[in-house]
Amino acid sequence: MKTATIAFALLLTIGLAQLSFSKTAVKTENCGIVFTVHLAFVGNGTSDAFIQRVKDAVNDHWNKGFTCGDCKCKASVNIDTINLRGGSCEVVNPTYHCVEVVDTAGPHRSSVYMNPYVDGETASGRGDFSSRDTDKVLAHEVGHYLGADDEYEDFYGYTVKNAAGEVVSDNWVRKDDFTDAKKEEIRNSVPPGGSIEYKRNGDGGFEISRPKDGVDPDSLMASIERTAKVLPYHVEGLCKASKAKCGNECCCGNGLLEPNKGEQCDPKDPGTKCIPSYECNSFCKCVPIRTVTPRCGDGYLSNPSSPGGGNEECDVGFGFYQPKDAHGNLLTSPDTCPAPKKCDAETCKCKMPTHGVCDWGHQVCFQEDGPGVSECTADSQCVPPQVCGNNVREGSEQCDGTDKGTCGPREYCTSGCTCAPIPTHAVCDYGHGVCTIVDGVGTSECGSDADCTPPVVDCNSYCSSIGYSQNLGSSYPSGDACQQAATESAPTCNVLCVYTKYYTSTNQAGTTSCCCKTKKTFPCYDCPGANPTCPAANTICPANAPAG
Amino acid sequence: MRGGGVWIAVLLLVSFILLFGCTQGQTPAQPQPQPEQQTPPITSNQTNQTTTPAPAPAKVIGGEPSTSTGSQLVDVSSFPEKNENQKVIKKAIGAYKGGDTSSFSGVNEIANLGPGATDDIIWLLQFDNIYAQWSAVYAISELIPQANGAQKEKMRTALLPLLSSRWASIRAASAYDLVALGEKSAIPVLIDSLGQTDKQFLSETPTPICETANEALTAYTEKDFGFSCSLTGFDSKGKSDWQGWWASKGKALNYDSAKKKFIEG
């Protein structure tokens, strides 16, 4: 499924050279056109096996020897993938399309949403795949990444019957064309006394999906049935949309003389001949006939039956004997090796090609036998894109999530994938009166154990230092309680002044108090006697209070 | 010349009498309908006009499609949500618009609630709406691999009634989930669905229900009869192979939770 217009055509009109930072790129080389789709897989359904299934599905459907253009240049599709199972689309390298693979047990609806203008330059696709997707579904969805559109749509089907109940016509109308006017038109098409009956689908609705008008029902972009396949026009369409085409020289040898492509002859067209003593070469040019010598590199395939013998499997031209054109430019003959082998110009032998493959884990580019598009030519190209947060240390990351990397025992991995000292702060253990250092971010509440115990006060010293003779203790919660404890009954013929001082000292750990007491006695006159007189307590007591 | 003119006048008079006098005196073989006289003329504000009677409306058997598209297809106002999860689910369901396929993506928010929201997702099954039920079945498909035993049992119990849904897509999709949960009674429903060539509800690219059913059968049993089908037909031999297999081996099938398949014996 695709829900947005593809700007693929616009994207690829930039030129024929590879668009090095495109999510879907195209390049032409050696009369071949290669589309490369860069896919980054995320989601809990991602696995190496699933990614391999995607590659196989693409290979089985899109690489079936399709060609493009008048010159029938071979077109192929290559898939470049990254497994980011732990990541999300938000962390995917912007040169890759994102594919989220969901692990499902039952039905799923897979889709590719193309958002061509997301970065203003390249077509960006976001896919929603299931781990259970069939190969047909996978090949269909990758078709969207290549730029192919869906080729099905919803229709309404209806049967018109005459008054006798006989079917007059069986019709389909596109859902998008089903307007009120169309509905009226259909009603008006019914003969007098006749009827219309709309087809129902298995869910009781009217929409019935069918290939668009003119589309082959076996088109992979129209259905995912077992017989569905990529059709030549799909690939032709991709080439046209991308304006990818190979040069005129690629037409040489197709059996047709095409002067408009600069051909003087075609070696496979028996109808075209060069003038006497000239022959048609592999570039469709008439050149003087020359004696063939069995030399590797002369551009002529020499075998045991050739004049002079020879045992070449191929000869594309190389070194001293490589032929030149009239301007002295080196000429290269077509590679005649059976695919996938390629001609080794130096030895004139057909050899299996190799291609560069990245070992992302070791960040090494190695050559693997077999055809394929090289994903690297140097180790520096095999450095995985650095994704902070995927629990895998890459590039310059010191650590990443659960991968502690180079972090020391007293360090942690930051959200920026660097090691940093584990933060600490001091907290009081009031039960033990101890200041303790703990891990974590927080404000320290103590600098020493003293900050975690209530203040220590020597009440005896304190009381005496302020002129109070007694220390009643530290157990009184308030000044009133202290005063209450100091109360004494007055002696006969004396005025008793009782003085108390309640002192407190407080810190975060608690409060320490001192209850100090002293007393003074002032005698009364004429006591016992007829007119005993005592000093006024409210005057004499304050006047004689201790200074402290 | 004058006498000739009189004769011409007489001939014209006789011709007129013969032509119109005789015609009016005979009964017409086929009387001409005069609708204007049978139906009162319809007047407009501007001019007086006459019109022919509207033909009898064509008989439409079994209803006809609506021409409106893109409107909200599920009236969620009657969904009495009781918690935050159900609020999320209700919003996702209400956002669906048939003409806009991207509006379907709201169902992912339901699946993202995770297996802990099993009760709330099951809650959706009570509503008599194909999209609501499909969304629940769809979300459960994603949650089964993550669910614990108790959650799976709740899913299984809730899905069982859907095996007899009036919607073919719901029958097949719920049966797919149920075989994944080890429910053997879903197998004959899947086999029955092999004959259903209509499109699986909301499938893109359009997938016939029979294809979905075959996918489930081959995934959760050890059999593959090479069944194939399309939106226009199905492989009847393949279907009868499955039916024969079920008839002969069905009773002895047991679900192997390690293999995640029904095995014989």
GROMACS .gro file of C-alpha atoms in nm, chain A residues 29-431:
model
  403
   29GLU     CA    1   2.746   0.139  -1.539
   30ASN     CA    2   2.861  -0.109  -1.803
   31CYS     CA    3   2.532  -0.091  -1.988
   32GLY     CA    4   2.346  -0.184  -1.672
   33ILE     CA    5   2.116   0.015  -1.446
   34VAL     CA    6   2.126  -0.056  -1.074
   35PHE     CA    7   1.866   0.068  -0.829
   36THR     CA    8   1.979   0.059  -0.467
   37VAL     CA    9   1.728   0.085  -0.185
   38HIS     CA   10   1.877   0.172   0.154
   39LEU     CA   11   1.663   0.022   0.429
   40ALA     CA   12   1.711   0.048   0.804
   41PHE     CA   13   1.506  -0.208   0.997
   42VAL     CA   14   1.379  -0.130   1.346
   43GLY     CA   15   1.114  -0.286   1.568
   44ASN     CA   16   1.081  -0.606   1.768
   45GLY     CA   17   1.020  -0.816   1.457
   46THR     CA   18   1.357  -0.727   1.304
   47SER     CA   19   1.611  -1.003   1.269
   48ASP     CA   20   1.893  -1.090   1.035
   49ALA     CA   21   1.678  -1.376   0.903
   50PHE     CA   22   1.391  -1.139   0.826
   51ILE     CA   23   1.622  -0.896   0.648
   52GLN     CA   24   1.756  -1.184   0.443
   53ARG     CA   25   1.397  -1.274   0.351
   54VAL     CA   26   1.344  -0.921   0.225
   55LYS     CA   27   1.659  -0.945   0.014
   56ASP     CA   28   1.558  -1.284  -0.123
   57ALA     CA   29   1.206  -1.163  -0.201
   58VAL     CA   30   1.343  -0.865  -0.390
   59ASN     CA   31   1.590  -1.083  -0.575
   60ASP     CA   32   1.321  -1.335  -0.668
   61HIS     CA   33   1.082  -1.073  -0.798
   62TRP     CA   34   1.270  -0.767  -0.914
   63ASN     CA   35   1.591  -0.922  -1.048
   64LYS     CA   36   1.449  -1.139  -1.323
   65GLY     CA   37   1.653  -1.010  -1.611
   66PHE     CA   38   1.443  -0.701  -1.673
   67THR     CA   39   1.573  -0.443  -1.915
   68CYS     CA   40   1.521  -0.077  -1.980
   69GLY     CA   41   1.511   0.139  -2.287
   70ASP     CA   42   1.572   0.082  -2.655
   71CYS     CA   43   1.911  -0.068  -2.582
   72LYS     CA   44   1.760  -0.328  -2.349
   73CYS     CA   45   2.005  -0.247  -2.073
   74LYS     CA   46   1.986  -0.485  -1.780
   75ALA     CA   47   1.816  -0.333  -1.477
   76SER     CA   48   1.865  -0.473  -1.130
   77VAL     CA   49   1.768  -0.391  -0.775
   78ASN     CA   50   2.005  -0.403  -0.483
   79ILE     CA   51   1.902  -0.379  -0.119
   80ASP     CA   52   2.136  -0.216   0.130
   81THR     CA   53   2.025  -0.285   0.486
   82ILE     CA   54   2.102  -0.204   0.847
   83ASN     CA   55   1.969  -0.399   1.143
   84LEU     CA   56   1.868  -0.154   1.416
   85ARG     CA   57   1.643  -0.391   1.609
   86GLY     CA   58   1.671  -0.198   1.933
   87GLY     CA   59   1.621   0.142   1.777
   88SER     CA   60   1.336   0.344   1.641
   89CYS     CA   61   1.275   0.534   1.319
   90GLU     CA   62   1.372   0.856   1.492
   91VAL     CA   63   1.736   0.746   1.521
   92VAL     CA   64   1.772   0.609   1.170
   93ASN     CA   65   2.043   0.756   0.956
   94PRO     CA   66   1.868   1.002   0.721
   95THR     CA   67   2.014   0.833   0.414
   96TYR     CA   68   1.802   0.523   0.486
   97HIS     CA   69   1.434   0.451   0.460
   98CYS     CA   70   1.296   0.328   0.788
   99VAL     CA   71   1.112  -0.006   0.810
  100GLU     CA   72   0.946  -0.091   1.139
  101VAL     CA   73   0.894  -0.465   1.169
  102VAL     CA   74   0.637  -0.578   1.423
  103ASP     CA   75   0.640  -0.929   1.563
  104THR     CA   76   0.286  -1.053   1.511
  105ALA     CA   77   0.109  -1.379   1.574
  106GLY     CA   78  -0.192  -1.314   1.353
  107PRO     CA   79  -0.308  -1.088   1.074
  108HIS     CA   80  -0.132  -0.765   0.989
  109ARG     CA   81  -0.162  -0.487   0.734
  110SER     CA   82   0.174  -0.395   0.591
  111SER     CA   83   0.232  -0.066   0.423
  112VAL     CA   84   0.487   0.186   0.305
  113TYR     CA   85   0.414   0.550   0.355
  114MET     CA   86   0.618   0.763   0.120
  115ASN     CA   87   0.679   1.116   0.238
  116PRO     CA   88   0.885   1.253  -0.045
  117TYR     CA   89   0.960   1.595   0.088
  118VAL     CA   90   1.059   1.510   0.441
  119ASP     CA   91   1.409   1.643   0.402
  120GLY     CA   92   1.344   1.854   0.100
  121GLU     CA   93   1.564   1.646  -0.121
  122THR     CA   94   1.515   1.272  -0.112
  123ALA     CA   95   1.211   1.051  -0.113
  124SER     CA   96   1.164   0.918   0.235
  125GLY     CA   97   0.964   0.608   0.300
  126ARG     CA   98   0.842   0.470   0.627
  127GLY     CA   99   0.734   0.110   0.627
  128ASP     CA  100   0.522  -0.091   0.863
  129PHE     CA  101   0.598  -0.461   0.811
  130SER     CA  102   0.508  -0.777   0.996
  131SER     CA  103   0.750  -1.053   1.084
  132ARG     CA  104   0.499  -1.287   0.915
  133ASP     CA  105   0.479  -1.099   0.585
  134THR     CA  106   0.497  -1.327   0.285
  135ASP     CA  107   0.761  -1.283   0.018
  136LYS     CA  108   0.498  -1.138  -0.213
  137VAL     CA  109   0.407  -0.872   0.039
  138LEU     CA  110   0.772  -0.787   0.099
  139ALA     CA  111   0.847  -0.758  -0.273
  140HIS     CA  112   0.534  -0.546  -0.320
  141GLU     CA  113   0.627  -0.306  -0.040
  142VAL     CA  114   0.986  -0.271  -0.160
  143GLY     CA  115   0.830  -0.183  -0.494
  144HIS     CA  116   0.697   0.129  -0.326
  145TYR     CA  117   1.044   0.219  -0.203
  146LEU     CA  118   1.154   0.188  -0.564
  147GLY     CA  119   0.882   0.426  -0.670
  148ALA     CA  120   0.617   0.191  -0.803
  149ASP     CA  121   0.254   0.281  -0.735
  150ASP     CA  122  -0.031   0.059  -0.625
  151GLU     CA  123  -0.230  -0.071  -0.919
  152TYR     CA  124  -0.556  -0.165  -0.754
  153GLU     CA  125  -0.855   0.029  -0.642
  154ASP     CA  126  -1.203  -0.020  -0.504
  155PHE     CA  127  -1.495  -0.078  -0.735
  156TYR     CA  128  -1.867  -0.130  -0.696
  157GLY     CA  129  -2.015  -0.413  -0.897
  158TYR     CA  130  -2.377  -0.423  -1.001
  159THR     CA  131  -2.607  -0.636  -1.210
  160VAL     CA  132  -2.896  -0.491  -1.408
  161LYS     CA  133  -3.198  -0.715  -1.467
  162ASN     CA  134  -3.503  -0.660  -1.682
  163ALA     CA  135  -3.864  -0.700  -1.575
  164ALA     CA  136  -3.843  -1.072  -1.639
  165GLY     CA  137  -3.554  -1.103  -1.397
  166GLU     CA  138  -3.303  -1.173  -1.672
  167VAL     CA  139  -2.956  -1.028  -1.638
  168VAL     CA  140  -2.915  -0.748  -1.888
  169SER     CA  141  -2.567  -0.638  -1.790
  170ASP     CA  142  -2.296  -0.695  -1.532
  171ASN     CA  143  -2.099  -0.380  -1.458
  172TRP     CA  144  -1.826  -0.228  -1.251
  173VAL     CA  145  -1.785   0.134  -1.153
  174ARG     CA  146  -1.484   0.282  -0.975
  175LYS     CA  147  -1.568   0.383  -0.623
  176ASP     CA  148  -1.414   0.724  -0.687
  177ASP     CA  149  -1.650   0.772  -0.981
  178PHE     CA  150  -1.958   0.677  -0.783
  179THR     CA  151  -2.118   1.017  -0.746
  180ASP     CA  152  -2.483   1.099  -0.697
  181ALA     CA  153  -2.502   1.167  -1.069
  182LYS     CA  154  -2.350   0.829  -1.147
  183LYS     CA  155  -2.589   0.658  -0.911
  184GLU     CA  156  -2.877   0.828  -1.087
  185GLU     CA  157  -2.735   0.732  -1.425
  186ILE     CA  158  -2.720   0.370  -1.316
  187ARG     CA  159  -3.078   0.381  -1.194
  188ASN     CA  160  -3.187   0.532  -1.523
  189SER     CA  161  -3.018   0.252  -1.714
  190VAL     CA  162  -3.260  -0.001  -1.572
  191PRO     CA  163  -3.531  -0.111  -1.814
  192PRO     CA  164  -3.891  -0.047  -1.704
  193GLY     CA  165  -3.987  -0.295  -1.437
  194GLY     CA  166  -3.628  -0.407  -1.399
  195SER     CA  167  -3.391  -0.390  -1.105
  196ILE     CA  168  -3.035  -0.328  -0.997
  197GLU     CA  169  -2.847  -0.542  -0.751
  198TYR     CA  170  -2.510  -0.435  -0.611
  199LYS     CA  171  -2.255  -0.701  -0.529
  200ARG     CA  172  -2.166  -0.747  -0.163
  201ASN     CA  173  -1.831  -0.853  -0.023
  202GLY     CA  174  -1.790  -1.111   0.251
  203ASP     CA  175  -1.818  -0.845   0.516
  204GLY     CA  176  -2.146  -0.715   0.383
  205GLY     CA  177  -1.992  -0.403   0.229
  206PHE     CA  178  -1.995  -0.293  -0.132
  207GLU     CA  179  -1.627  -0.218  -0.195
  208ILE     CA  180  -1.459  -0.481  -0.407
  209SER     CA  181  -1.091  -0.445  -0.483
  210ARG     CA  182  -0.980  -0.506  -0.840
  211PRO     CA  183  -0.681  -0.417  -1.050
  212LYS     CA  184  -0.709  -0.075  -1.207
  213ASP     CA  185  -0.845  -0.068  -1.560
  214GLY     CA  186  -0.590  -0.204  -1.805
  215VAL     CA  187  -0.364  -0.351  -1.537
  216ASP     CA  188  -0.253  -0.713  -1.566
  217PRO     CA  189  -0.419  -0.902  -1.277
  218ASP     CA  190  -0.087  -1.078  -1.221
  219SER     CA  191   0.091  -0.752  -1.151
  220LEU     CA  192   0.270  -0.760  -0.816
  221MET     CA  193   0.164  -0.401  -0.758
  222ALA     CA  194  -0.199  -0.502  -0.802
  223SER     CA  195  -0.208  -0.819  -0.597
  224ILE     CA  196   0.004  -1.048  -0.385
  225GLU     CA  197  -0.141  -1.372  -0.509
  226ARG     CA  198   0.089  -1.663  -0.574
  227THR     CA  199   0.102  -1.584  -0.942
  228ALA     CA  200   0.174  -1.216  -0.888
  229LYS     CA  201   0.497  -1.097  -1.040
  230VAL     CA  202   0.693  -0.794  -1.140
  231LEU     CA  203   0.619  -0.715  -1.501
  232PRO     CA  204   0.857  -0.559  -1.753
  233TYR     CA  205   0.663  -0.234  -1.760
  234HIS     CA  206   0.721  -0.188  -1.387
  235VAL     CA  207   1.095  -0.175  -1.438
  236GLU     CA  208   1.062   0.030  -1.753
  237GLY     CA  209   0.850   0.269  -1.549
  238LEU     CA  210   1.118   0.300  -1.284
  239CYS     CA  211   1.380   0.373  -1.547
  240LYS     CA  212   1.163   0.630  -1.715
  241ALA     CA  213   1.071   0.797  -1.389
  242SER     CA  214   1.434   0.813  -1.288
  243LYS     CA  215   1.549   0.901  -1.641
  244ALA     CA  216   1.804   0.629  -1.598
  245LYS     CA  217   1.927   0.498  -1.927
  246CYS     CA  218   2.243   0.360  -2.070
  247GLY     CA  219   2.438   0.509  -2.356
  248ASN     CA  220   2.386   0.447  -2.725
  249GLU     CA  221   2.688   0.218  -2.732
  250CYS     CA  222   2.483  -0.033  -2.535
  251CYS     CA  223   2.258  -0.083  -2.836
  252CYS     CA  224   2.540  -0.222  -3.045
  253GLY     CA  225   2.490  -0.592  -3.099
  254ASN     CA  226   2.112  -0.596  -3.069
  255GLY     CA  227   2.080  -0.708  -3.429
  256LEU     CA  228   1.941  -0.376  -3.552
  257LEU     CA  229   2.127  -0.113  -3.748
  258GLU     CA  230   2.059   0.216  -3.574
  259PRO     CA  231   2.234   0.503  -3.751
  260ASN     CA  232   2.066   0.750  -3.518
  261LYS     CA  233   2.272   0.595  -3.240
  262GLY     CA  234   2.592   0.640  -3.434
  263GLU     CA  235   2.610   0.287  -3.570
  264GLN     CA  236   2.769   0.216  -3.906
  265CYS     CA  237   2.679  -0.151  -3.883
  266ASP     CA  238   2.568  -0.412  -3.633
  267PRO     CA  239   2.765  -0.733  -3.604
  268LYS     CA  240   2.448  -0.930  -3.536
  269ASP     CA  241   2.248  -0.782  -3.820
  270PRO     CA  242   2.319  -0.991  -4.128
  271GLY     CA  243   2.159  -0.727  -4.346
  272THR     CA  244   2.419  -0.462  -4.282
  273LYS     CA  245   2.766  -0.503  -4.421
  274CYS     CA  246   3.072  -0.291  -4.441
  275ILE     CA  247   3.251  -0.212  -4.762
  276PRO     CA  248   3.500  -0.471  -4.889
  277SER     CA  249   3.808  -0.519  -4.671
  278TYR     CA  250   3.625  -0.364  -4.375
  279GLU     CA  251   3.445  -0.545  -4.103
  280CYS     CA  252   3.193  -0.454  -3.839
  281ASN     CA  253   3.354  -0.441  -3.496
  282SER     CA  254   3.193  -0.479  -3.158
  283PHE     CA  255   3.128  -0.106  -3.146
  284CYS     CA  256   2.918  -0.115  -3.460
  285LYS     CA  257   3.187   0.062  -3.656
  286CYS     CA  258   3.330  -0.048  -3.986
  287VAL     CA  259   3.703  -0.092  -3.942
  288PRO     CA  260   3.972  -0.231  -4.169
  289ILE     CA  261   3.999  -0.607  -4.148
  290ARG     CA  262   4.322  -0.701  -3.981
  291THR     CA  263   4.492  -1.022  -3.914
  292VAL     CA  264   4.386  -1.165  -3.586
  293THR     CA  265   4.669  -1.261  -3.360
  294PRO     CA  266   4.614  -1.471  -3.055
  295ARG     CA  267   4.721  -1.207  -2.811
  296CYS     CA  268   4.542  -1.148  -2.487
  297GLY     CA  269   4.447  -0.785  -2.475
  298ASP     CA  270   4.395  -0.722  -2.844
  299GLY     CA  271   4.021  -0.714  -2.804
  300TYR     CA  272   3.959  -1.021  -3.022
  301LEU     CA  273   3.851  -1.348  -2.872
  302SER     CA  274   4.104  -1.608  -2.984
  303ASN     CA  275   4.034  -1.974  -2.942
  304PRO     CA  276   4.202  -2.288  -3.073
  305SER     CA  277   4.012  -2.260  -3.400
  306SER     CA  278   4.107  -1.895  -3.454
  307PRO     CA  279   4.384  -1.817  -3.700
  308GLY     CA  280   4.695  -1.852  -3.497
  309GLY     CA  281   4.518  -2.041  -3.223
  310GLY     CA  282   4.460  -1.914  -2.873
  311ASN     CA  283   4.285  -2.020  -2.561
  312GLU     CA  284   4.110  -1.709  -2.445
  313GLU     CA  285   3.783  -1.721  -2.261
  314CYS     CA  286   3.734  -1.352  -2.322
  315ASP     CA  287   3.924  -1.045  -2.437
  316VAL     CA  288   3.805  -0.697  -2.358
  317GLY     CA  289   4.135  -0.531  -2.449
  318PHE     CA  290   4.426  -0.458  -2.225
  319GLY     CA  291   4.777  -0.327  -2.225
  320PHE     CA  292   5.001  -0.287  -2.528
  321TYR     CA  293   4.773  -0.466  -2.769
  322GLN     CA  294   4.454  -0.289  -2.672
  323PRO     CA  295   4.304  -0.144  -2.991
  324LYS     CA  296   4.253   0.228  -3.039
  325ASP     CA  297   4.015   0.432  -3.249
  326ALA     CA  298   4.113   0.682  -3.511
  327HIS     CA  299   4.175   0.941  -3.240
  328GLY     CA  300   4.397   0.719  -3.036
  329ASN     CA  301   4.138   0.650  -2.769
  330LEU     CA  302   4.155   0.305  -2.619
  331LEU     CA  303   3.870   0.078  -2.721
  332THR     CA  304   3.719  -0.183  -2.496
  333SER     CA  305   3.539  -0.486  -2.634
  334PRO     CA  306   3.222  -0.624  -2.475
  335ASP     CA  307   3.265  -0.871  -2.194
  336THR     CA  308   3.161  -1.209  -2.338
  337CYS     CA  309   3.184  -1.406  -2.014
  338PRO     CA  310   2.868  -1.586  -1.901
  339ALA     CA  311   2.712  -1.400  -1.613
  340PRO     CA  312   2.789  -1.368  -1.335
  341LYS     CA  313   3.152  -1.422  -1.437
  342LYS     CA  314   3.345  -1.126  -1.564
  343CYS     CA  315   3.643  -1.098  -1.792
  344ASP     CA  316   3.977  -1.050  -1.626
  345ALA     CA  317   4.133  -0.819  -1.883
  346GLU     CA  318   4.487  -0.915  -1.797
  347THR     CA  319   4.451  -1.292  -1.828
  348CYS     CA  320   4.160  -1.312  -2.073
  349LYS     CA  321   3.991  -1.559  -1.841
  350CYS     CA  322   3.637  -1.547  -1.709
  351LYS     CA  323   3.640  -1.509  -1.336
  352MET     CA  324   3.375  -1.489  -1.073
  353PRO     CA  325   3.332  -1.130  -0.968
  354THR     CA  326   3.372  -1.017  -0.614
  355HIS     CA  327   3.210  -0.739  -0.431
  356GLY     CA  328   3.291  -0.548  -0.120
  357VAL     CA  329   3.093  -0.640   0.188
  358CYS     CA  330   3.109  -0.465   0.521
  359ASP     CA  331   3.174  -0.654   0.841
  360TRP     CA  332   3.011  -0.390   1.052
  361GLY     CA  333   3.111  -0.554   1.376
  362HIS     CA  334   3.482  -0.536   1.296
  363GLN     CA  335   3.448  -0.233   1.072
  364VAL     CA  336   3.626  -0.410   0.794
  365CYS     CA  337   3.555  -0.417   0.421
  366PHE     CA  338   3.621  -0.761   0.273
  367GLN     CA  339   3.576  -0.901  -0.076
  368GLU     CA  340   3.311  -1.167  -0.113
  369ASP     CA  341   3.293  -1.393  -0.417
  370GLY     CA  342   2.990  -1.361  -0.638
  371PRO     CA  343   2.800  -1.087  -0.810
  372GLY     CA  344   2.658  -0.801  -0.619
  373VAL     CA  345   2.689  -0.435  -0.564
  374SER     CA  346   2.985  -0.346  -0.349
  375GLU     CA  347   2.885  -0.168  -0.039
  376CYS     CA  348   3.241  -0.070   0.033
  377THR     CA  349   3.584  -0.037  -0.112
  378ALA     CA  350   3.761   0.068   0.207
  379ASP     CA  351   3.733  -0.011   0.577
  380SER     CA  352   3.638   0.348   0.650
  381GLN     CA  353   3.306   0.287   0.475
  382CYS     CA  354   3.218   0.010   0.719
  383VAL     CA  355   3.187   0.221   1.027
  384PRO     CA  356   2.826   0.177   1.133
  385PRO     CA  357   2.625   0.493   1.167
  386GLN     CA  358   2.658   0.614   1.518
  387VAL     CA  359   2.328   0.582   1.700
  388CYS     CA  360   2.334   0.684   2.063
  389GLY     CA  361   2.071   0.493   2.255
  390ASN     CA  362   2.070   0.157   2.080
  391ASN     CA  363   2.279  -0.017   2.347
  392VAL     CA  364   2.556  -0.075   2.097
  393ARG     CA  365   2.876   0.128   2.116
  394GLU     CA  366   2.963   0.273   1.779
  395GLY     CA  367   3.209   0.525   1.641
  396SER     CA  368   3.330   0.771   1.898
  397GLU     CA  369   3.083   0.662   2.164
  398GLN     CA  370   3.248   0.585   2.498
  399CYS     CA  371   2.944   0.383   2.598
  400ASP     CA  372   2.581   0.330   2.493
  401GLY     CA  373   2.303   0.235   2.732
  402THR     CA  374   2.369  -0.110   2.872
  403ASP     CA  375   2.704  -0.127   2.693
  404LYS     CA  376   2.925   0.042   2.953
  405GLY     CA  377   3.222   0.050   2.719
  406THR     CA  378   3.515   0.234   2.866
  407CYS     CA  379   3.333   0.365   3.170
  408GLY     CA  380   3.510   0.300   3.503
  409PRO     CA  381   3.350   0.137   3.806
  410ARG     CA  382   3.258   0.476   3.947
  411GLU     CA  383   3.132   0.615   3.617
  412TYR     CA  384   2.801   0.592   3.434
  413CYS     CA  385   2.694   0.629   3.071
  414THR     CA  386   2.529   0.961   2.995
  415SER     CA  387   2.247   1.014   2.748
  416GLY     CA  388   2.509   1.154   2.515
  417CYS     CA  389   2.700   0.821   2.525
  418THR     CA  390   2.995   0.955   2.720
  419CYS     CA  391   3.129   0.830   3.054
  420ALA     CA  392   3.086   1.060   3.350
  421PRO     CA  393   3.156   1.019   3.722
  422ILE     CA  394   2.859   0.883   3.909
  423PRO     CA  395   2.718   1.183   4.095
  424THR     CA  396   2.706   1.164   4.478
  425HIS     CA  397   2.564   1.369   4.759
  426ALA     CA  398   2.580   1.361   5.139
  427VAL     CA  399   2.284   1.263   5.352
  428CYS     CA  400   2.247   1.238   5.729
  429ASP     CA  401   2.189   0.907   5.901
  430TYR     CA  402   2.022   1.066   6.199
  431GLY     CA  403   1.976   0.734   6.376
   0.00000   0.00000   0.00000
